[in-house]
Short mmCIF file of C-alpha atoms in Angstrom, two decimals:
data_model
loop_
_atom_site.label_atom_id
_atom_site.label_comp_id
_atom_site.label_asym_id
_atom_site.label_seq_id
_atom_site.Cartn_x
_atom_site.Cartn_y
_atom_site.Cartn_z
CA MET A 845 33.60 11.82 -15.09
CA SER A 846 31.06 13.57 -17.30
CA ALA A 847 27.39 13.02 -16.47
CA GLU A 848 26.96 12.07 -20.14
CA THR A 849 29.50 9.25 -19.98
CA PRO A 850 27.46 6.07 -20.59
CA ILE A 851 26.75 4.13 -17.43
CA ARG A 852 27.90 0.51 -17.77
CA PHE A 853 25.14 -1.91 -16.76
CA GLY A 854 25.37 -5.44 -15.55
CA ILE A 855 22.29 -7.68 -15.62
CA LEU A 856 22.03 -10.06 -12.67
CA GLY A 857 19.89 -12.95 -13.87
CA CYS A 858 18.19 -13.82 -17.14
CA ALA A 859 14.50 -13.42 -16.25
CA ASP A 860 11.99 -12.55 -18.98
CA ILE A 861 11.71 -8.95 -17.77
CA ALA A 862 15.48 -8.64 -18.22
CA ARG A 863 14.95 -8.88 -21.99
CA LYS A 864 12.81 -5.73 -21.89
CA VAL A 865 15.23 -3.82 -19.69
CA SER A 866 18.23 -4.96 -21.74
CA ARG A 867 16.58 -3.37 -24.78
CA ALA A 868 15.85 -0.26 -22.69
CA ILE A 869 19.51 0.03 -21.73
CA THR A 870 20.44 -0.23 -25.39
CA LEU A 871 17.96 2.53 -26.29
CA ALA A 872 18.92 4.88 -23.46
CA PRO A 873 21.40 7.53 -24.66
CA ASN A 874 23.48 7.46 -21.48
CA ALA A 875 23.68 3.71 -20.73
CA THR A 876 25.33 0.67 -22.22
CA LEU A 877 25.08 -3.07 -21.69
CA PHE A 878 28.36 -4.27 -20.26
CA ALA A 879 27.93 -7.56 -18.41
CA VAL A 880 25.48 -10.33 -17.61
CA ALA A 881 25.55 -12.90 -14.84
CA SER A 882 23.61 -16.11 -14.36
CA ARG A 883 23.93 -19.39 -12.51
CA SER A 884 25.77 -20.75 -15.56
CA VAL A 885 28.13 -19.15 -18.06
CA ASP A 886 26.33 -20.92 -20.90
CA LYS A 887 22.97 -19.40 -19.93
CA ALA A 888 24.47 -15.94 -19.59
CA THR A 889 26.18 -16.29 -22.97
CA ARG A 890 22.95 -17.35 -24.66
CA PHE A 891 21.06 -14.46 -23.03
CA ALA A 892 23.66 -11.93 -24.17
CA LYS A 893 23.52 -13.24 -27.73
CA ALA A 894 19.70 -13.36 -27.85
CA ASN A 895 19.32 -9.83 -26.49
CA ASN A 896 21.79 -8.04 -28.73
CA PHE A 897 24.48 -7.32 -26.19
CA PRO A 898 27.37 -5.46 -27.85
CA PRO A 899 30.40 -7.51 -28.94
CA ASN A 900 32.49 -6.10 -26.08
CA ALA A 901 30.00 -7.12 -23.39
CA ARG A 902 31.37 -9.36 -20.66
CA ILE A 903 30.03 -12.43 -18.99
CA TYR A 904 30.78 -11.47 -15.39
CA ASP A 905 32.91 -8.33 -15.23
CA SER A 906 33.14 -4.90 -13.64
CA TYR A 907 30.41 -2.32 -14.30
CA ASP A 908 28.85 0.80 -12.76
CA ALA A 909 25.27 -0.29 -12.11
CA VAL A 910 23.36 -3.52 -11.85
CA TYR A 911 19.79 -4.35 -12.80
CA ILE A 912 18.40 -7.08 -10.53
CA PRO A 913 15.35 -8.95 -11.90
CA LEU A 914 15.78 -11.94 -9.57
CA PRO A 915 12.88 -13.47 -7.62
CA THR A 916 11.88 -11.28 -4.69
CA SER A 917 13.16 -13.72 -2.09
CA LEU A 918 16.69 -13.25 -3.48
CA HIS A 919 16.67 -9.46 -3.50
CA ILE A 920 18.04 -8.91 -0.03
CA GLN A 921 21.02 -11.22 -0.59
CA TRP A 922 22.05 -9.94 -3.99
CA ALA A 923 21.09 -6.27 -3.62
CA VAL A 924 23.03 -5.98 -0.38
CA LEU A 925 26.02 -7.72 -1.96
CA ALA A 926 25.84 -5.44 -5.01
CA ALA A 927 25.71 -2.36 -2.80
CA GLN A 928 28.69 -3.58 -0.81
CA LYS A 929 30.55 -3.90 -4.13
CA LYS A 930 29.72 -0.22 -4.82
CA LYS A 931 27.25 -0.99 -7.61
CA HIS A 932 24.30 1.33 -8.19
CA ILE A 933 21.09 -0.70 -8.17
CA LEU A 934 18.02 -0.76 -10.39
CA LEU A 935 15.87 -3.23 -8.49
CA GLU A 936 12.85 -5.02 -9.89
CA LYS A 937 9.60 -4.75 -7.96
CA PRO A 938 8.42 -5.79 -5.48
CA VAL A 939 11.66 -4.66 -3.89
CA ALA A 940 11.62 -7.16 -1.00
CA LEU A 941 9.50 -9.63 0.92
CA ASN A 942 8.84 -6.96 3.54
CA VAL A 943 9.88 -3.51 4.68
CA ALA A 944 12.42 -4.88 7.16
CA GLU A 945 14.30 -6.58 4.32
CA PHE A 946 14.10 -3.48 2.15
CA ASP A 947 15.46 -1.33 4.97
CA LYS A 948 18.57 -3.54 5.00
CA ILE A 949 18.99 -2.98 1.27
CA VAL A 950 18.62 0.78 1.75
CA GLU A 951 21.11 0.72 4.62
CA ALA A 952 23.66 -1.09 2.44
CA CYS A 953 23.14 1.40 -0.39
CA GLU A 954 23.49 4.40 1.92
CA SER A 955 26.61 2.95 3.52
CA SER A 956 28.22 2.53 0.11
CA GLY A 957 26.90 5.80 -1.33
CA VAL A 958 25.14 4.17 -4.29
CA GLN A 959 21.88 5.08 -6.03
CA LEU A 960 18.84 2.84 -5.61
CA MET A 961 15.69 2.89 -7.77
CA ASP A 962 12.93 0.35 -8.33
CA GLY A 963 11.68 -0.73 -11.75
CA THR A 964 8.27 0.95 -11.78
CA MET A 965 8.46 2.03 -15.41
CA TRP A 966 5.23 4.03 -15.78
CA MET A 967 6.52 6.62 -13.35
CA HIS A 968 8.93 7.80 -16.05
CA HIS A 969 6.50 8.13 -18.95
CA PRO A 970 5.81 11.79 -19.88
CA ARG A 971 2.10 10.99 -19.63
CA THR A 972 2.54 10.62 -15.87
CA ALA A 973 3.82 14.19 -15.55
CA LYS A 974 0.95 15.49 -17.69
CA MET A 975 -1.60 13.65 -15.57
CA TRP A 976 -0.05 15.08 -12.42
CA GLU A 977 -0.43 18.58 -13.83
CA PHE A 978 -4.18 17.96 -13.95
CA LEU A 979 -4.40 16.34 -10.51
CA SER A 980 -2.50 19.23 -8.91
CA ASP A 981 -4.65 21.91 -10.56
CA ALA A 982 -7.03 23.21 -7.88
CA ASN A 983 -9.21 24.92 -10.49
CA ARG A 984 -9.68 21.96 -12.82
CA PHE A 985 -9.44 18.94 -10.48
CA GLY A 986 -9.92 20.38 -7.03
CA GLN A 987 -9.09 18.12 -4.11
CA LEU A 988 -8.77 14.36 -4.44
CA THR A 989 -11.66 12.53 -2.79
CA SER A 990 -11.24 8.96 -4.04
CA ILE A 991 -9.17 6.85 -6.41
CA ASN A 992 -9.63 3.35 -7.77
CA THR A 993 -6.91 1.37 -9.53
CA CYS A 994 -6.96 -2.03 -11.18
CA PHE A 995 -4.35 -4.30 -12.73
CA THR A 996 -5.50 -7.72 -13.82
CA LEU A 997 -4.23 -10.23 -16.36
CA ALA A 998 -5.56 -13.60 -17.50
CA ALA A 999 -2.67 -15.95 -16.79
CA ASP A 1000 -2.62 -19.26 -18.64
CA ALA A 1001 -2.35 -22.69 -17.06
CA ASP A 1002 1.42 -22.84 -17.45
CA PHE A 1003 1.84 -19.50 -15.66
CA LEU A 1004 -0.42 -20.58 -12.81
CA LYS A 1005 1.59 -23.77 -12.39
CA ASN A 1006 5.17 -22.77 -13.09
CA ASP A 1007 5.76 -19.01 -13.00
CA ILE A 1008 7.99 -17.75 -10.20
CA ARG A 1009 5.27 -15.25 -9.23
CA ILE A 1010 3.10 -18.05 -7.85
CA LYS A 1011 5.89 -19.85 -5.95
CA PRO A 1012 5.93 -19.21 -2.18
CA ASP A 1013 9.71 -19.62 -1.94
CA LEU A 1014 10.40 -17.20 -4.79
CA ASP A 1015 7.72 -14.47 -4.96
CA ALA A 1016 5.51 -15.04 -1.97
CA HIS A 1017 3.30 -11.98 -2.59
CA GLY A 1018 1.91 -13.35 -5.86
CA ALA A 1019 -0.49 -10.98 -7.63
CA LEU A 1020 -0.29 -8.50 -4.75
CA GLY A 1021 3.44 -8.01 -5.21
CA ASP A 1022 3.39 -8.16 -9.00
CA ALA A 1023 0.23 -6.34 -10.14
CA GLY A 1024 -0.80 -4.84 -6.80
CA TRP A 1025 2.50 -2.98 -6.55
CA TYR A 1026 1.49 -0.80 -9.51
CA CYS A 1027 -2.01 -0.21 -8.15
CA ILE A 1028 -0.70 0.87 -4.77
CA ARG A 1029 1.97 3.10 -6.29
CA ALA A 1030 -0.67 4.83 -8.40
CA ILE A 1031 -2.84 5.47 -5.34
CA LEU A 1032 0.10 6.91 -3.43
CA TRP A 1033 1.14 8.98 -6.45
CA ALA A 1034 -2.32 10.56 -6.69
CA ASN A 1035 -2.09 11.40 -2.98
CA ASN A 1036 1.32 13.04 -3.46
CA TYR A 1037 2.76 10.03 -1.60
CA GLU A 1038 0.97 10.73 1.66
CA LEU A 1039 0.52 7.38 3.37
CA PRO A 1040 -2.98 6.28 4.42
CA LYS A 1041 -3.88 5.95 8.08
CA THR A 1042 -5.33 2.45 7.75
CA VAL A 1043 -5.61 -0.34 5.19
CA VAL A 1044 -8.36 -2.96 4.99
CA ALA A 1045 -8.05 -5.98 2.70
CA LEU A 1046 -11.22 -6.85 0.84
CA ARG A 1047 -12.85 -10.17 1.59
CA GLY A 1048 -12.65 -12.99 -0.91
CA PRO A 1049 -9.00 -13.10 -1.98
CA ILE A 1050 -8.10 -16.12 -4.09
CA LEU A 1051 -5.01 -18.10 -3.10
CA ASN A 1052 -3.40 -21.09 -4.77
CA GLU A 1053 -2.72 -24.37 -2.98
CA ALA A 1054 0.61 -23.05 -1.74
CA GLY A 1055 -1.08 -20.01 -0.18
CA VAL A 1056 0.15 -17.47 -2.76
CA ILE A 1057 -2.29 -14.68 -3.68
CA LEU A 1058 -3.78 -14.98 -7.17
CA SER A 1059 -6.37 -12.23 -6.74
CA CYS A 1060 -7.09 -9.66 -4.03
CA GLY A 1061 -8.04 -6.09 -3.28
CA ALA A 1062 -7.98 -3.54 -0.49
CA SER A 1063 -9.18 -0.12 0.58
CA LEU A 1064 -6.85 2.59 1.88
CA HIS A 1065 -8.18 5.29 4.20
CA TRP A 1066 -6.82 8.75 5.06
CA GLU A 1067 -7.65 10.86 8.09
CA ASP A 1068 -9.28 13.54 5.96
CA GLY A 1069 -11.73 11.04 4.46
CA LYS A 1070 -9.98 10.22 1.19
CA VAL A 1071 -10.34 6.61 0.07
CA GLY A 1072 -8.29 4.56 -2.34
CA THR A 1073 -9.30 1.09 -3.54
CA PHE A 1074 -7.56 -1.39 -5.78
CA HIS A 1075 -8.00 -4.83 -7.30
CA CYS A 1076 -5.21 -7.02 -8.68
CA SER A 1077 -5.47 -10.46 -10.17
CA PHE A 1078 -3.86 -13.15 -12.33
CA LEU A 1079 -7.34 -14.49 -13.14
CA SER A 1080 -9.13 -11.74 -15.10
CA SER A 1081 -8.89 -10.05 -18.48
CA LEU A 1082 -6.00 -7.64 -19.04
CA THR A 1083 -6.90 -4.31 -17.42
CA MET A 1084 -4.69 -1.48 -16.16
CA ASP A 1085 -6.95 1.39 -15.09
CA ILE A 1086 -6.93 4.45 -12.86
CA ALA A 1087 -10.01 6.50 -11.93
CA ALA A 1088 -9.20 9.51 -9.73
CA ILE A 1089 -12.09 11.66 -8.57
CA GLY A 1090 -11.73 15.19 -7.24
CA THR A 1091 -14.10 17.87 -6.02
CA LYS A 1092 -14.08 19.52 -9.46
CA GLY A 1093 -12.73 16.97 -11.94
CA THR A 1094 -12.03 13.37 -12.82
CA LEU A 1095 -9.07 11.55 -14.37
CA HIS A 1096 -9.47 8.25 -16.22
CA VAL A 1097 -6.51 6.23 -17.50
CA SER A 1098 -6.42 2.95 -19.37
CA GLY A 1099 -3.15 1.09 -19.74
CA PHE A 1100 -1.43 3.05 -17.01
CA VAL A 1101 1.20 0.36 -16.35
CA ILE A 1102 1.94 -0.37 -20.01
CA PRO A 1103 0.53 2.04 -22.62
CA HIS A 1104 -1.57 0.58 -25.41
CA GLN A 1105 1.13 1.73 -27.83
CA GLU A 1106 4.84 2.00 -27.13
CA LYS A 1107 5.36 5.61 -28.19
CA GLU A 1108 2.05 7.22 -27.29
CA ALA A 1109 -0.25 7.08 -24.32
CA SER A 1110 -3.62 8.62 -23.56
CA PHE A 1111 -5.74 9.75 -20.65
CA THR A 1112 -9.13 11.40 -20.26
CA VAL A 1113 -10.12 14.28 -18.00
CA ALA A 1114 -13.40 15.94 -17.10
CA SER A 1115 -13.70 19.21 -15.23
CA GLU A 1116 -16.86 20.80 -13.77
CA THR A 1117 -18.95 18.63 -16.03
CA GLY A 1118 -22.74 18.42 -15.84
CA PHE A 1119 -25.70 17.50 -18.06
CA ASP A 1120 -27.53 19.30 -20.81
CA ASP A 1121 -31.14 20.42 -20.27
CA LEU A 1122 -32.62 17.03 -21.23
CA VAL A 1123 -29.95 15.10 -19.34
CA THR A 1124 -28.91 13.30 -22.53
CA SER A 1125 -25.23 14.26 -22.66
CA TRP A 1126 -22.34 15.63 -20.63
CA VAL A 1127 -21.56 19.35 -20.83
CA PRO A 1128 -18.74 19.95 -21.38
CA PRO A 1129 -17.74 16.44 -22.48
CA PRO A 1130 -14.56 14.81 -21.13
CA SER A 1131 -11.45 15.56 -23.16
CA ASP A 1132 -8.96 12.99 -24.43
CA HIS A 1133 -5.24 13.70 -24.29
CA ILE A 1134 -2.44 11.88 -26.10
CA VAL A 1135 1.19 12.11 -25.01
CA THR A 1136 3.92 10.96 -27.37
CA THR A 1137 7.48 9.94 -26.58
CA ASP A 1138 10.50 9.07 -28.70
CA LEU A 1139 11.71 6.54 -26.15
CA PRO A 1140 9.57 3.90 -24.42
CA GLN A 1141 9.00 4.36 -20.70
CA GLU A 1142 11.48 1.66 -19.70
CA ALA A 1143 14.25 3.45 -21.64
CA LEU A 1144 13.26 6.73 -19.98
CA MET A 1145 13.55 4.95 -16.62
CA VAL A 1146 17.05 3.76 -17.49
CA THR A 1147 17.95 7.25 -18.74
CA LYS A 1148 16.80 8.84 -15.47
CA PHE A 1149 18.56 6.25 -13.35
CA SER A 1150 21.77 6.57 -15.37
CA ARG A 1151 21.67 10.35 -15.02
CA LEU A 1152 21.41 9.98 -11.24
CA VAL A 1153 24.29 7.50 -11.22
CA GLY A 1154 26.34 9.95 -13.27
CA THR A 1155 25.74 12.74 -10.76
CA VAL A 1156 26.76 10.45 -7.88
CA LYS A 1157 29.96 9.54 -9.72
CA ASN A 1158 30.58 13.28 -10.05
CA GLY A 1159 30.38 13.72 -6.29
CA SER A 1160 26.68 14.32 -5.52
CA ALA A 1161 24.78 12.36 -2.91
CA PRO A 1162 22.38 9.65 -4.12
CA GLU A 1163 18.81 10.86 -4.54
CA LYS A 1164 16.65 9.53 -1.70
CA LYS A 1165 13.30 10.14 -3.42
CA TRP A 1166 13.23 6.80 -5.20
CA PRO A 1167 14.00 4.45 -2.26
CA ASN A 1168 11.50 6.45 -0.18
CA LEU A 1169 8.76 5.77 -2.76
CA SER A 1170 9.75 2.10 -2.86
CA ARG A 1171 9.54 1.86 0.92
CA LYS A 1172 6.09 3.43 1.08
CA THR A 1173 4.78 1.09 -1.60
CA GLN A 1174 6.30 -1.94 0.12
CA LEU A 1175 4.84 -0.82 3.45
CA VAL A 1176 1.31 -0.75 2.04
CA ILE A 1177 1.82 -4.21 0.49
CA ASP A 1178 2.91 -5.51 3.88
CA THR A 1179 -0.15 -3.94 5.49
CA VAL A 1180 -2.58 -5.42 2.95
CA LYS A 1181 -1.09 -8.85 3.52
CA ALA A 1182 -1.35 -8.38 7.30
CA SER A 1183 -5.03 -7.47 6.95
CA ILE A 1184 -5.69 -10.64 4.93
CA GLU A 1185 -3.89 -12.76 7.49
CA LYS A 1186 -5.81 -11.14 10.38
CA GLY A 1187 -9.26 -11.76 8.95
CA PHE A 1188 -9.62 -8.49 7.00
CA GLU A 1189 -9.17 -6.25 10.01
CA PRO A 1190 -8.22 -2.59 9.52
CA ILE A 1191 -4.45 -2.35 9.99
CA PRO A 1192 -2.74 0.96 10.82
CA VAL A 1193 0.04 2.03 8.49
CA GLU A 1194 3.10 2.72 10.61
CA TYR A 1195 5.98 4.31 8.75
#
C-alpha cells in the first residue's frame, strides 16, 4: 500500500466535536470519510448527511482508522475494542478517566500493532513548531524558568446543566479534563515533556453539585526550580494564553488552543529586553510573528495521523511518541485531581 493512499476513517459517535474532525478528514489530502456509527442508524445517517460525508460512505462498515469522540468514561471500552479489531485510533482528549485505564488502551494498541494519537489539535499547527524554535534557542530565550497557561470559557446555563463535560458518569474531570488538558500539555511541551517532580492544586476550585470541576488551577514544580502554573474554567471569559519566561527571553501566545483566525496564528517574543533611559518604553520592543497555513490545525492533525497509519500499513512500527505524550498529560491530570482530593497537598508525579 502506498503511504499516499487515503486512509479510510470511521467516526464512532456523533458528538459536536465530530463535526469539526469530519470536516478535517475531508480537507486532509490523505484521508477520507468512510463510515459513521452511532447508537441508532437514523442518527448516524443524519450526521453523515449534515456533515457532507461522500455518497459512498457507509453507516457501519470496514475502515482503516477510527476517530473516537465519545464521553471519556466510554473510551476504555470502545478504544480497546477498536484496537482489537485492528483499527488505528484517533482518540479525543482527555484520553481516559485515569492513567490505569489509558495504559489498557495502549496495551491493546501495542498488541494489535495500531497507531494511537490523541486529538490535541494545536500541537500540529505550524505556529507550534515556530514557537518551539524560539524556546529552544539558548541565545534568544535562554533556559525556561516559569510558564503560565490559561484556558477559560464562559459556558451558558444550558452547558452547565446538560453538557456531557459536567456529568460525573460521562466526563468526570470537567474543566480539568477538557480545558486543563490543553494547559498541562502546553506546560509539558515548553519543558520538552520532562515531567514535574510534584504537583499542587490551587485552593478554591469550583465544583458543581455532582462534584465535577468547573474551575481549578495548579502549580507544577521541577527539581531544578522551574515552575508551571495553570488555570482552567467553564466560568470565565474565553481566554487561551501561554506566557513562558526564560533567562533571556519571553514568549506570549493568545489563542494557543484555537487560533483567532483559521489560517493564521500569531505569537509575541521578547529577547534581552530592557528600558530606555527614561524608563518609558521597552528596548528593543517585543516582536510579533504571524504564521499562516493552508490547512487548519485539525486537518494537519488528521494528515499527520493518516501519514503514520500509512507507514504502519507499509510495515513500520507504530510511533510511540504520541501515546507517550498522552500518558504524561493524563498523569498530571490525575495528580492535580489527587491534590484537590487530599486537601491541596503536594503530590509526587510517579511515571
